[in-house]
mmCIF file of N, CA and C in Angstrom:
data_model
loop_
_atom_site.group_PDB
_atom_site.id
_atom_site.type_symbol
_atom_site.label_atom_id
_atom_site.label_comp_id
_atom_site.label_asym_id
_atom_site.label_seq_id
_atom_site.Cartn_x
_atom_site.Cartn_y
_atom_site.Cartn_z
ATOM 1 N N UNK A 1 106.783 92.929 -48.946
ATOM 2 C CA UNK A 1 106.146 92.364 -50.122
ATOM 3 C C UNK A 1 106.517 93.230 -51.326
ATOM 4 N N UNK A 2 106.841 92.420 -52.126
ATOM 5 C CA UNK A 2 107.602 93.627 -53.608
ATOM 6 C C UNK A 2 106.174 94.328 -54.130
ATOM 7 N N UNK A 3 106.162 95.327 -54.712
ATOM 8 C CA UNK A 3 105.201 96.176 -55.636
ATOM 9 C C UNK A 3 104.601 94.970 -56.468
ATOM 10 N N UNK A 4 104.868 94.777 -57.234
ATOM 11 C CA UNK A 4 103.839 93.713 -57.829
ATOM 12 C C UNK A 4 103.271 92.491 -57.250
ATOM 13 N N UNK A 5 103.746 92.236 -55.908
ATOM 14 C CA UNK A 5 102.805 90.911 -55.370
ATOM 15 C C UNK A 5 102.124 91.927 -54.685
ATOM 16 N N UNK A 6 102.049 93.431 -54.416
ATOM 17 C CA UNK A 6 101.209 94.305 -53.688
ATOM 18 C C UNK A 6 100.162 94.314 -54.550
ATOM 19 N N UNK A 7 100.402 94.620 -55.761
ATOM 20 C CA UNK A 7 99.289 95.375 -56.746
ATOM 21 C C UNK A 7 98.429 94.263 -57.154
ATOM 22 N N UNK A 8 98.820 92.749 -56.721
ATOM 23 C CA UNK A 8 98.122 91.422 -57.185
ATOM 24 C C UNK A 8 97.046 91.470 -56.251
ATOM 25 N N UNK A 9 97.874 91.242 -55.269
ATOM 26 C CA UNK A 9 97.047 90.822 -53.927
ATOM 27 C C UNK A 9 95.357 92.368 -53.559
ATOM 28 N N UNK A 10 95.970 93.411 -53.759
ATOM 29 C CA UNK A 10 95.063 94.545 -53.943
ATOM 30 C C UNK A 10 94.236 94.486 -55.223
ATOM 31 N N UNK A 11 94.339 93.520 -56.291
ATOM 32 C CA UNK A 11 93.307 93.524 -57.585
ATOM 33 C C UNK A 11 92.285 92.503 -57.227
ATOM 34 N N UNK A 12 92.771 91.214 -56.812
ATOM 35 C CA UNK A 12 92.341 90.768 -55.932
ATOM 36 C C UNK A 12 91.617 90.271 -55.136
ATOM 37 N N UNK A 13 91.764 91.039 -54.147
ATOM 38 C CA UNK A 13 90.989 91.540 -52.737
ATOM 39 C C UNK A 13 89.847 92.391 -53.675
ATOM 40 N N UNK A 14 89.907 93.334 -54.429
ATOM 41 C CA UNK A 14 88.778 94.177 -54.610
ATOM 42 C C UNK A 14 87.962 93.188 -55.771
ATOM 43 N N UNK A 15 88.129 92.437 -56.594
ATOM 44 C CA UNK A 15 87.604 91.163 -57.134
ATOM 45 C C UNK A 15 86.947 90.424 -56.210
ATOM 46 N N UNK A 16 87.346 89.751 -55.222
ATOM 47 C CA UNK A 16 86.521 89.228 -54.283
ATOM 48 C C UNK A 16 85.626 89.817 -53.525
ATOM 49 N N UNK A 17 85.825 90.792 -53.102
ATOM 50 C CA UNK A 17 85.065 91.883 -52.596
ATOM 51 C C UNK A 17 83.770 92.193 -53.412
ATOM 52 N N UNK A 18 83.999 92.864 -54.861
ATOM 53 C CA UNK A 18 83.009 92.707 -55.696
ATOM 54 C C UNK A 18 81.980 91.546 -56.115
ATOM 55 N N UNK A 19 82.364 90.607 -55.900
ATOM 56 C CA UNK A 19 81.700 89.236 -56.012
ATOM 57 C C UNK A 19 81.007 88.920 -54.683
ATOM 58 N N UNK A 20 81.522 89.444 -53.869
ATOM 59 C CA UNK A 20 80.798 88.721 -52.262
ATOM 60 C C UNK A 20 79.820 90.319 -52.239
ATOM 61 N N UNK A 21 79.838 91.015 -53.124
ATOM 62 C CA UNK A 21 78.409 92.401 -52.971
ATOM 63 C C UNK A 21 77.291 92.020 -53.601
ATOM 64 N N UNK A 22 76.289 91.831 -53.198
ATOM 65 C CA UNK A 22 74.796 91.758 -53.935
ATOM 66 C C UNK A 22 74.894 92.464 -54.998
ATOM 67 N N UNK A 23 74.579 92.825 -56.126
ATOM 68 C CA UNK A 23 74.349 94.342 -57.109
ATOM 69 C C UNK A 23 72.771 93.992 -57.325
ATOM 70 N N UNK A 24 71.540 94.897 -57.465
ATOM 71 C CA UNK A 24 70.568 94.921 -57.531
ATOM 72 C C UNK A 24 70.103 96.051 -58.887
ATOM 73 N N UNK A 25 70.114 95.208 -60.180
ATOM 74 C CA UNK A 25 70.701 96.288 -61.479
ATOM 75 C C UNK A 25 68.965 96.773 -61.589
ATOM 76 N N UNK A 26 68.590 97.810 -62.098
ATOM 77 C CA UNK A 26 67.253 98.594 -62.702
ATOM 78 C C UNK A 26 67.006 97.196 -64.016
ATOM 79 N N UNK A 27 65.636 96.798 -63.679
ATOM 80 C CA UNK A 27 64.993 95.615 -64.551
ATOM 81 C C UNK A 27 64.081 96.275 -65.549
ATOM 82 N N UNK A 28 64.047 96.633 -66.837
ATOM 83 C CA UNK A 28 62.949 97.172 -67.217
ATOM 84 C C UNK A 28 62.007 96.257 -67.343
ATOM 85 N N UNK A 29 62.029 94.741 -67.550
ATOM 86 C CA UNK A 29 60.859 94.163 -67.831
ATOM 87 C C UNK A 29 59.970 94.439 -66.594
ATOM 88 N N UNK A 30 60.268 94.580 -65.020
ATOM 89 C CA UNK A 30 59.636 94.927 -63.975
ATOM 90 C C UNK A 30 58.844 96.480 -63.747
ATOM 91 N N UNK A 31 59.347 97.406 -64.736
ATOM 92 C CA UNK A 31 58.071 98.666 -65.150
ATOM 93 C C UNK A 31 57.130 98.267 -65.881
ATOM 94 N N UNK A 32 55.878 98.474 -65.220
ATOM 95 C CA UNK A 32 54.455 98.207 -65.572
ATOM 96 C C UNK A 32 54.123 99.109 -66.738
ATOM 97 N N UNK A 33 53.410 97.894 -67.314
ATOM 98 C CA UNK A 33 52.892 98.430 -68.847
ATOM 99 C C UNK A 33 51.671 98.408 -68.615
ATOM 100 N N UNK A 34 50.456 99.898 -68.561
ATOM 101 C CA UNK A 34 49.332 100.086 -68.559
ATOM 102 C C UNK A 34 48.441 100.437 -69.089
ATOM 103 N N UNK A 35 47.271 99.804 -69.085
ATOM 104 C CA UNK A 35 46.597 99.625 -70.076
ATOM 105 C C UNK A 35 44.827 100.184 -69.203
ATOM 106 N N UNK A 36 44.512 101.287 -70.360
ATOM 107 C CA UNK A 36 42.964 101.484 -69.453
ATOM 108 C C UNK A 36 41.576 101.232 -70.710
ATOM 109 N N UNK A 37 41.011 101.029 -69.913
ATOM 110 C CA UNK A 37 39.325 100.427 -71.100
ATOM 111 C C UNK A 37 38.775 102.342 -71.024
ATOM 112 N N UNK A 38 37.756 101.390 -71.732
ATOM 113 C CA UNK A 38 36.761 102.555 -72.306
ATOM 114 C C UNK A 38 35.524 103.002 -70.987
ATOM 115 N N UNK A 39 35.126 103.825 -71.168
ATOM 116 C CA UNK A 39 34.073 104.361 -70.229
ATOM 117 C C UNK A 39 34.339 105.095 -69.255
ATOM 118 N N UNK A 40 33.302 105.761 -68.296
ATOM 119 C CA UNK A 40 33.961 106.974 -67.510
ATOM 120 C C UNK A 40 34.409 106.247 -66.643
ATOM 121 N N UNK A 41 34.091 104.685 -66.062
ATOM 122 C CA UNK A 41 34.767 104.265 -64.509
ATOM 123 C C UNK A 41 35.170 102.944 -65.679
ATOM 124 N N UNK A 42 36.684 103.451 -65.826
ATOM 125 C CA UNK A 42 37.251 102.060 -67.305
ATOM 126 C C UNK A 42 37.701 101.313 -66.118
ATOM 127 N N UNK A 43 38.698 100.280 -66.991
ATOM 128 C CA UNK A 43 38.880 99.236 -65.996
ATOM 129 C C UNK A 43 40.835 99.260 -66.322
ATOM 130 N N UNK A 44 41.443 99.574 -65.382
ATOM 131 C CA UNK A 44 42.587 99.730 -65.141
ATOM 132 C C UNK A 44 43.614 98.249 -65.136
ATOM 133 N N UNK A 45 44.486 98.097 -65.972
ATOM 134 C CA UNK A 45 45.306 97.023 -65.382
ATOM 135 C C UNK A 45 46.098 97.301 -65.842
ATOM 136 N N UNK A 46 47.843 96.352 -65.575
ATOM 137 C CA UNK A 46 49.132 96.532 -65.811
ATOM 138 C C UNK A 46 49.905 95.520 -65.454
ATOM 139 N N UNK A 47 50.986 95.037 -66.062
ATOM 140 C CA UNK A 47 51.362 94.139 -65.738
ATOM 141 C C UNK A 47 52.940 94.612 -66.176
ATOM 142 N N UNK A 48 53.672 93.843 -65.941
ATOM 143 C CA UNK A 48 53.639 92.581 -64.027
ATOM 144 C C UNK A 48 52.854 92.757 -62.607
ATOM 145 N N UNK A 49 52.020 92.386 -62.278
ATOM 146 C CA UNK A 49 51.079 92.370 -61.364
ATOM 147 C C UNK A 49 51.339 91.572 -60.475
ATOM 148 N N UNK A 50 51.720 92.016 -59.418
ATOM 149 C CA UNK A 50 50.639 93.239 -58.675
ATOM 150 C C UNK A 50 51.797 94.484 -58.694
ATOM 151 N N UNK A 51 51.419 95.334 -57.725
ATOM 152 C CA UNK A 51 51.895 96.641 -57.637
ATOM 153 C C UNK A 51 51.630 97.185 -56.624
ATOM 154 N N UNK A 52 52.268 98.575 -55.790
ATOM 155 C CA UNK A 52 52.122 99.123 -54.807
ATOM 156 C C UNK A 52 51.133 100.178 -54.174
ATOM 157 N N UNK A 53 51.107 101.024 -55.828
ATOM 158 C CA UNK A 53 49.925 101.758 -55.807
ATOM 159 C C UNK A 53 49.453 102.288 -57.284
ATOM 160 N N UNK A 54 48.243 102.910 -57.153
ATOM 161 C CA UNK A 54 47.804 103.239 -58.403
ATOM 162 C C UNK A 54 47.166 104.877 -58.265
ATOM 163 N N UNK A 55 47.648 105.488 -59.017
ATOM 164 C CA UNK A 55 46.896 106.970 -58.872
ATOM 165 C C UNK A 55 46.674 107.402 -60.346
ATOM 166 N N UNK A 56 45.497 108.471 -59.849
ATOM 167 C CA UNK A 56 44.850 108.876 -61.262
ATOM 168 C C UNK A 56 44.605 110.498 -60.980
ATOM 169 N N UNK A 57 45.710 111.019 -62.139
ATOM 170 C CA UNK A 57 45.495 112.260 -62.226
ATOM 171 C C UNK A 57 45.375 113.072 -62.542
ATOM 172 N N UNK A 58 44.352 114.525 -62.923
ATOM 173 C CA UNK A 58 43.912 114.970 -64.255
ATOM 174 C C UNK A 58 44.662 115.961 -64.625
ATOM 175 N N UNK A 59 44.803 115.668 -66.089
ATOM 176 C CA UNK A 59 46.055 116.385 -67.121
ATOM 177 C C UNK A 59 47.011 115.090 -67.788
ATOM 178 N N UNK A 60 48.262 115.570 -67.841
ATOM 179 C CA UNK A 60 48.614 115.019 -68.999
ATOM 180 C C UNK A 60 49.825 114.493 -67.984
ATOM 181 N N UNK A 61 50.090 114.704 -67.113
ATOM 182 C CA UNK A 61 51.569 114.309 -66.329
ATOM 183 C C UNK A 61 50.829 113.849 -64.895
ATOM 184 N N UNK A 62 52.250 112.842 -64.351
ATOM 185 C CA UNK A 62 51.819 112.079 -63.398
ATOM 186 C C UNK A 62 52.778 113.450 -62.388
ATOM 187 N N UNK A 63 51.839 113.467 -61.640
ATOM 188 C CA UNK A 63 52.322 114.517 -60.393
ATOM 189 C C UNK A 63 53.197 114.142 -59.425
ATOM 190 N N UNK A 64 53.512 112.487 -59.319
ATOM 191 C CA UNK A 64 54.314 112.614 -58.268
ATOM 192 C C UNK A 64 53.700 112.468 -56.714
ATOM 193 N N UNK A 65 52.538 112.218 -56.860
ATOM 194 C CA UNK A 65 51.470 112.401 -55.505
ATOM 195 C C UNK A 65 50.832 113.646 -55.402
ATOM 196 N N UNK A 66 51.120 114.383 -56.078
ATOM 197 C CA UNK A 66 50.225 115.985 -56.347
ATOM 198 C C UNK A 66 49.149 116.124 -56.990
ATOM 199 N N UNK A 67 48.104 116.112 -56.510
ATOM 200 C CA UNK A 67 46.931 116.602 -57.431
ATOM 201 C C UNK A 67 46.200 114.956 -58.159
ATOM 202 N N UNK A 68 46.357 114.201 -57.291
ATOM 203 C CA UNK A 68 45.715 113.355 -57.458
ATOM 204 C C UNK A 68 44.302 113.102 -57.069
ATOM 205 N N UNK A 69 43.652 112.603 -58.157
ATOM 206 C CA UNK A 69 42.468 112.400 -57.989
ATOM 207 C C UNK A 69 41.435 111.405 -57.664
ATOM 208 N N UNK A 70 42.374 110.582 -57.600
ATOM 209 C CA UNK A 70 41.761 109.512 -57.128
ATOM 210 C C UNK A 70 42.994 108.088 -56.870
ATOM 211 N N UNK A 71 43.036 106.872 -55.792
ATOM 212 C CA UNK A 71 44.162 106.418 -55.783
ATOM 213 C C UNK A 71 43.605 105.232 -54.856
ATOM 214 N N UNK A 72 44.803 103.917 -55.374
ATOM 215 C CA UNK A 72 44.097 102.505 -54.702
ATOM 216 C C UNK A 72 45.750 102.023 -54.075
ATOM 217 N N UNK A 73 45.704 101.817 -53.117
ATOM 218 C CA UNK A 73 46.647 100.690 -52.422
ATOM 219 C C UNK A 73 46.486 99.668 -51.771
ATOM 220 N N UNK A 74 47.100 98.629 -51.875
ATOM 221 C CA UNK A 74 46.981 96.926 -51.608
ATOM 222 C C UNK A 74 47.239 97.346 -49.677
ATOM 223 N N UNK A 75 46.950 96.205 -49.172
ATOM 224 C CA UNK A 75 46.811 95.960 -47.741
ATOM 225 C C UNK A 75 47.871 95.569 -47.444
ATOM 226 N N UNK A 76 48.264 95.859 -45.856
ATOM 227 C CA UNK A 76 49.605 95.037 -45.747
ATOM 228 C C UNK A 76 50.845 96.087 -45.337
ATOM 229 N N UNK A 77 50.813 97.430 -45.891
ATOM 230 C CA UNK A 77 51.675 98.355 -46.010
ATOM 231 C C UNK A 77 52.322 98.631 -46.965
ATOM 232 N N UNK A 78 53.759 98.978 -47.167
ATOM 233 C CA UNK A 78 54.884 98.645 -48.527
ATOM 234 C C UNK A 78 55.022 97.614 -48.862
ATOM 235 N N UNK A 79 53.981 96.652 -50.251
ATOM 236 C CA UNK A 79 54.204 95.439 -50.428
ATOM 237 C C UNK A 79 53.041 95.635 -51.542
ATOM 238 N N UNK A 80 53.889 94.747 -52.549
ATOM 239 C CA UNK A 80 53.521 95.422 -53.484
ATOM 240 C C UNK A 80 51.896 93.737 -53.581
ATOM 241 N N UNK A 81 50.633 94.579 -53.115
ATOM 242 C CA UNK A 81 49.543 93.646 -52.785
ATOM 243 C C UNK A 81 48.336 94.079 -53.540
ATOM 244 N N UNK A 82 48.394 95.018 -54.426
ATOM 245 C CA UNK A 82 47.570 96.004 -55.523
ATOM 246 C C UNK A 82 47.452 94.936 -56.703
ATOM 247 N N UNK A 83 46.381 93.851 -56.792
ATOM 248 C CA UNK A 83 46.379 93.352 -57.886
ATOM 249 C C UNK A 83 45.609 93.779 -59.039
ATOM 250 N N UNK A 84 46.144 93.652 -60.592
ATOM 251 C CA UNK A 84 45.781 94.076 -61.731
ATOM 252 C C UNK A 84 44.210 93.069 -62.119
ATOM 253 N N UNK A 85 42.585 93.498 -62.586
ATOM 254 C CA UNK A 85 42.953 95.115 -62.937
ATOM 255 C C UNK A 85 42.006 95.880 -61.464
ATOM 256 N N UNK A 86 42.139 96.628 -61.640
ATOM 257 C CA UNK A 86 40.909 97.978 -60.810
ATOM 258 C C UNK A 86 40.090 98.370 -61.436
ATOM 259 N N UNK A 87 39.301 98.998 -61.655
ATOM 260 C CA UNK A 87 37.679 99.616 -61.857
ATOM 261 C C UNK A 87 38.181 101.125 -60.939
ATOM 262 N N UNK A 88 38.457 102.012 -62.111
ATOM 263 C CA UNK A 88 38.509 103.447 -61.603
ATOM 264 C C UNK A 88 37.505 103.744 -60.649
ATOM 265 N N UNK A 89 37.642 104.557 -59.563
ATOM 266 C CA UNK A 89 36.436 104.894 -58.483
ATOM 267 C C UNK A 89 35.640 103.905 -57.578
ATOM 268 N N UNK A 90 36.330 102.315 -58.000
ATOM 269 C CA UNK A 90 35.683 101.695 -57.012
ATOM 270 C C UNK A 90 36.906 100.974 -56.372
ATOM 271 N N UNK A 91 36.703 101.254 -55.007
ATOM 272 C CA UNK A 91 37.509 100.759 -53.770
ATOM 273 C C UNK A 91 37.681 98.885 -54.120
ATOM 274 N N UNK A 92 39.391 98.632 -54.801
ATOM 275 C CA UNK A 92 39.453 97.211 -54.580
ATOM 276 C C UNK A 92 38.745 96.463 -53.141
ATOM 277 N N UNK A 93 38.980 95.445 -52.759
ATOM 278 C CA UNK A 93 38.429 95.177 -51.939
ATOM 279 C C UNK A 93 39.492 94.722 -50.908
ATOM 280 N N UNK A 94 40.907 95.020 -51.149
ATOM 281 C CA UNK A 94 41.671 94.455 -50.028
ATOM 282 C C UNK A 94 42.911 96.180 -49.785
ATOM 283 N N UNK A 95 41.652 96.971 -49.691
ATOM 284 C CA UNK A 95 42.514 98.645 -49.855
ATOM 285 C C UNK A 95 41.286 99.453 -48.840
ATOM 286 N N UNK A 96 41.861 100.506 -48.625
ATOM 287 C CA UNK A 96 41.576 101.410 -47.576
ATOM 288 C C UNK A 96 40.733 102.672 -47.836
ATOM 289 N N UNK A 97 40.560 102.520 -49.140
ATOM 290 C CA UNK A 97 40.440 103.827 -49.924
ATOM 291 C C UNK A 97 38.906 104.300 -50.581
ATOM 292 N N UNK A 98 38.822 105.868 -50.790
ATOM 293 C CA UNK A 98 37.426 105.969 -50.919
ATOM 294 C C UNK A 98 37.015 105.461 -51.977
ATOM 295 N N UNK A 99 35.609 105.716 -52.826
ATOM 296 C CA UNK A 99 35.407 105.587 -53.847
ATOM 297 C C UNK A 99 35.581 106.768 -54.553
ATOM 298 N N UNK A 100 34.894 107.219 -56.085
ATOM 299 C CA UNK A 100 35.191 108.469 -56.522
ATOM 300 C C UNK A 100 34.377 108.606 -57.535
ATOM 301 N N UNK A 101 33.915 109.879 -58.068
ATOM 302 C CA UNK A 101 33.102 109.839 -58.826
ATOM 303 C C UNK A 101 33.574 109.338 -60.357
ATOM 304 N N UNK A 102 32.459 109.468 -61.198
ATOM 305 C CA UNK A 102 32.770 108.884 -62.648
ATOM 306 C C UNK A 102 33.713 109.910 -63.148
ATOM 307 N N UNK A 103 34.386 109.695 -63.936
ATOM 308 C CA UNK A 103 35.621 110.527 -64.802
ATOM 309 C C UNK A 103 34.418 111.388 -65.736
ATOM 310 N N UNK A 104 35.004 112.462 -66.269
ATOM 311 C CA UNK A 104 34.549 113.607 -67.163
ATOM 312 C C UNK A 104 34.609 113.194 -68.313
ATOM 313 N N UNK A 105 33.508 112.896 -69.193
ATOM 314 C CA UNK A 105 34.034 112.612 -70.945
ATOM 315 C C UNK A 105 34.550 114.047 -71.470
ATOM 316 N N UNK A 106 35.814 113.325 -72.420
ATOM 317 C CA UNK A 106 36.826 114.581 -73.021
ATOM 318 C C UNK A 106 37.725 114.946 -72.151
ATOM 319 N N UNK A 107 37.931 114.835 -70.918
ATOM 320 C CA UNK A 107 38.930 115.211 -70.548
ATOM 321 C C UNK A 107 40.183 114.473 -70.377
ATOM 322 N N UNK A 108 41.635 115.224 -70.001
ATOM 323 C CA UNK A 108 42.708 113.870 -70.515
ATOM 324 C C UNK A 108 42.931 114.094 -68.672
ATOM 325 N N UNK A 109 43.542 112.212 -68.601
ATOM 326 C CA UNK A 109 43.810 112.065 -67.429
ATOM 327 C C UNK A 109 45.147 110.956 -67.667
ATOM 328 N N UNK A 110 46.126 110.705 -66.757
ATOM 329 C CA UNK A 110 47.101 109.998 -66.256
ATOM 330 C C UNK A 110 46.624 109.051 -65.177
ATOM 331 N N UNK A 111 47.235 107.899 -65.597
ATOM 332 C CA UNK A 111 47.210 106.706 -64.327
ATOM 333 C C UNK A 111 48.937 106.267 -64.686
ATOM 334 N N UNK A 112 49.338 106.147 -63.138
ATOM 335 C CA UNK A 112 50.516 106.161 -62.509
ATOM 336 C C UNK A 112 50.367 104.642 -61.902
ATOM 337 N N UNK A 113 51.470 103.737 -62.129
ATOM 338 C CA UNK A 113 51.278 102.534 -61.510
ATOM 339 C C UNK A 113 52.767 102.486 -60.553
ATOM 340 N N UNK A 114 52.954 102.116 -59.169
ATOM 341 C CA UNK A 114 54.545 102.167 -58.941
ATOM 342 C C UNK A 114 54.453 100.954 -58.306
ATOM 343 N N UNK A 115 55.508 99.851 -58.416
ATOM 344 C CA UNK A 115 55.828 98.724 -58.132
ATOM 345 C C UNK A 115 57.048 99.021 -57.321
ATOM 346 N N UNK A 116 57.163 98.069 -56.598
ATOM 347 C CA UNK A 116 58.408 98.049 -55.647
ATOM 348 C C UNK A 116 59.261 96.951 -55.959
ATOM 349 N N UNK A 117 60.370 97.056 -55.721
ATOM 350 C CA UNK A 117 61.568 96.180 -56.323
ATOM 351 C C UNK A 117 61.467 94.993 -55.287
ATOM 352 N N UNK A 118 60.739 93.506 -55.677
ATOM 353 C CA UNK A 118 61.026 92.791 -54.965
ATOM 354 C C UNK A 118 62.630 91.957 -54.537
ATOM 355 N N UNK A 119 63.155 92.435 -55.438
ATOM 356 C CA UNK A 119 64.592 91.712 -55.185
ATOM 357 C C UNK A 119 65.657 92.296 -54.584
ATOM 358 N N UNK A 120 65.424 93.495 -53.808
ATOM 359 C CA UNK A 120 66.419 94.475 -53.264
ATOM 360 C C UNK A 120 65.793 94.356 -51.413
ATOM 361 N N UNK A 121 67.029 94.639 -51.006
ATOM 362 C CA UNK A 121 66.967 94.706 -49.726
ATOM 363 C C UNK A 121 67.247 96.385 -49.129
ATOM 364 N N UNK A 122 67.433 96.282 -47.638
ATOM 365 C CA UNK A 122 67.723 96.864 -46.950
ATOM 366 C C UNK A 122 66.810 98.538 -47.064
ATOM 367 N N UNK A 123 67.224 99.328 -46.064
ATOM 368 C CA UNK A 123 66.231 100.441 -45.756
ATOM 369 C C UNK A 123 67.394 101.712 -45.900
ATOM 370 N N UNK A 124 66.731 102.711 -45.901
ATOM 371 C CA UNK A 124 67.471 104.506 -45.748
ATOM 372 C C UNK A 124 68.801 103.816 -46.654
ATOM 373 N N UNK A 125 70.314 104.238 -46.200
ATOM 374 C CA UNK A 125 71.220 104.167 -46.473
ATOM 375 C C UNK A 125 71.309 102.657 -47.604
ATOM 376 N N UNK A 126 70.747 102.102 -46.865
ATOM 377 C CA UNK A 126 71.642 100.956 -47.252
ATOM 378 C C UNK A 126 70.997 100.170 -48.752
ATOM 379 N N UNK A 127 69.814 101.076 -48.839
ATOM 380 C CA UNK A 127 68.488 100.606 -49.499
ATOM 381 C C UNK A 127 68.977 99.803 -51.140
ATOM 382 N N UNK A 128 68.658 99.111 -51.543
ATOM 383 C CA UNK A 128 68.949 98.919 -53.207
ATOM 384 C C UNK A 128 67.996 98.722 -53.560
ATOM 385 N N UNK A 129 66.980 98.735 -53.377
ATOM 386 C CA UNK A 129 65.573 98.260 -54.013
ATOM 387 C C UNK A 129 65.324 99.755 -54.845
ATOM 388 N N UNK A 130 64.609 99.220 -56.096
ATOM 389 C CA UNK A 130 63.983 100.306 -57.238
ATOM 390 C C UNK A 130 63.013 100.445 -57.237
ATOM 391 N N UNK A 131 62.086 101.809 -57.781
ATOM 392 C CA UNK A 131 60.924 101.787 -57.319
ATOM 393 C C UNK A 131 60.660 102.075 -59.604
ATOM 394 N N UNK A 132 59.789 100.698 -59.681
ATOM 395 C CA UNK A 132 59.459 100.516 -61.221
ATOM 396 C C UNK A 132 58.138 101.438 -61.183
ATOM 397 N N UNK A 133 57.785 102.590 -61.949
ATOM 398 C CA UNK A 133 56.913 103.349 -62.443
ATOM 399 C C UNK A 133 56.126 103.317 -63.783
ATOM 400 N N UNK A 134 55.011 102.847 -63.947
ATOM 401 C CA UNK A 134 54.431 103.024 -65.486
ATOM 402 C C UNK A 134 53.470 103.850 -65.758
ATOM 403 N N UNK A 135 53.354 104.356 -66.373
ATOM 404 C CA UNK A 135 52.317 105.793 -66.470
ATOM 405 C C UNK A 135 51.659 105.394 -67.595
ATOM 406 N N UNK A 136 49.998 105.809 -68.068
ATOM 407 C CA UNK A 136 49.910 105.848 -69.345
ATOM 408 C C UNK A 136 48.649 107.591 -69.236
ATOM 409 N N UNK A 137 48.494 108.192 -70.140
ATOM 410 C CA UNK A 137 47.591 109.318 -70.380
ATOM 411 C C UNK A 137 46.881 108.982 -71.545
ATOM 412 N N UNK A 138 45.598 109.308 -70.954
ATOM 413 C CA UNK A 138 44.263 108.900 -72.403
ATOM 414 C C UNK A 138 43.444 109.894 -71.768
ATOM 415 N N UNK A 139 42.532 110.103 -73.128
ATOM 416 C CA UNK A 139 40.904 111.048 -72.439
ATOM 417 C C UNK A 139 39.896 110.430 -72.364
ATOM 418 N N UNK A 140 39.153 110.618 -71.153
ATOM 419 C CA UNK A 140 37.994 110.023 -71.133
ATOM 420 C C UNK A 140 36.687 109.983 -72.547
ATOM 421 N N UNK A 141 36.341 108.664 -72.594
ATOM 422 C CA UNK A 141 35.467 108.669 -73.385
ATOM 423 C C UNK A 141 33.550 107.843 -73.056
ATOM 424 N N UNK A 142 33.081 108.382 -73.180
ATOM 425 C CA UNK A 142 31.898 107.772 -72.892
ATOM 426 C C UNK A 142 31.343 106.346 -73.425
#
């Protein structure tokens, strides 16, 4: 085969190739925008709803699962079944989780929302799914 019906047939092949691959691109409209009310047990929501989990944690940064103080997850397992809104400290009703006392007036706290990429597949290696994060920090107010 001469060099240039090589270099055709190899542009190609990797063209088709690229087209027969899923791509699963980072969505920002799918990071949750959160929003908390007033009072020591406010009322939590965020949307696009639902979501995977919700944690609340005191200071100014989301920890990452560290030093959390309180936290709600939907039933079911990894799926994002956490519907918007919550009531800080009180156990949704389709979650596993304790209750917690009232928040501190004046102090600043973080709520962490993480959604799971419904449009991505596969696990470990092969994984493409994104994990959408929205954070917001306010201080409690009475």
């Amino acid at each position: 085969m001469p060099p240039r019906r090589r270099a055709l047939v190899i542009v190609l092949g990797v063209a088709l190739a690229a087209v027969g691959c899923t791509f699963n691109f980072f969505d920002q409209s799918q990071v949750p925008v959160v929003t908390v009310g007033t009072g020591l047990r406010p009322q939590i929501s965020w949307a696009p709803s639902p979501a995977y989990t919700l944690s609340v944690y005191a200071g100014e940064k989301d920890g990452d699962g560290f030093g959390v103080i309180w936290y709600a997850v939907g039933s079911g397992g990894y799926f994002n079944r956490l519907h918007s809104p919550v009531t800080y400290g009180v156990p949704p009703s389709n979650s596993e989780v304790a209750a917690a006392p009232p928040l501190e007036a004046g102090k600043t706290y973080t709520v962490s929302i993480l959604r799971k990429d419904e449009k991505g597949s596969g696990e470990g290696f092969t994984n493409s799914r994104h994990r959408y994060v929205g954070t917001h920090t306010f201080v409690a107010r009475e």
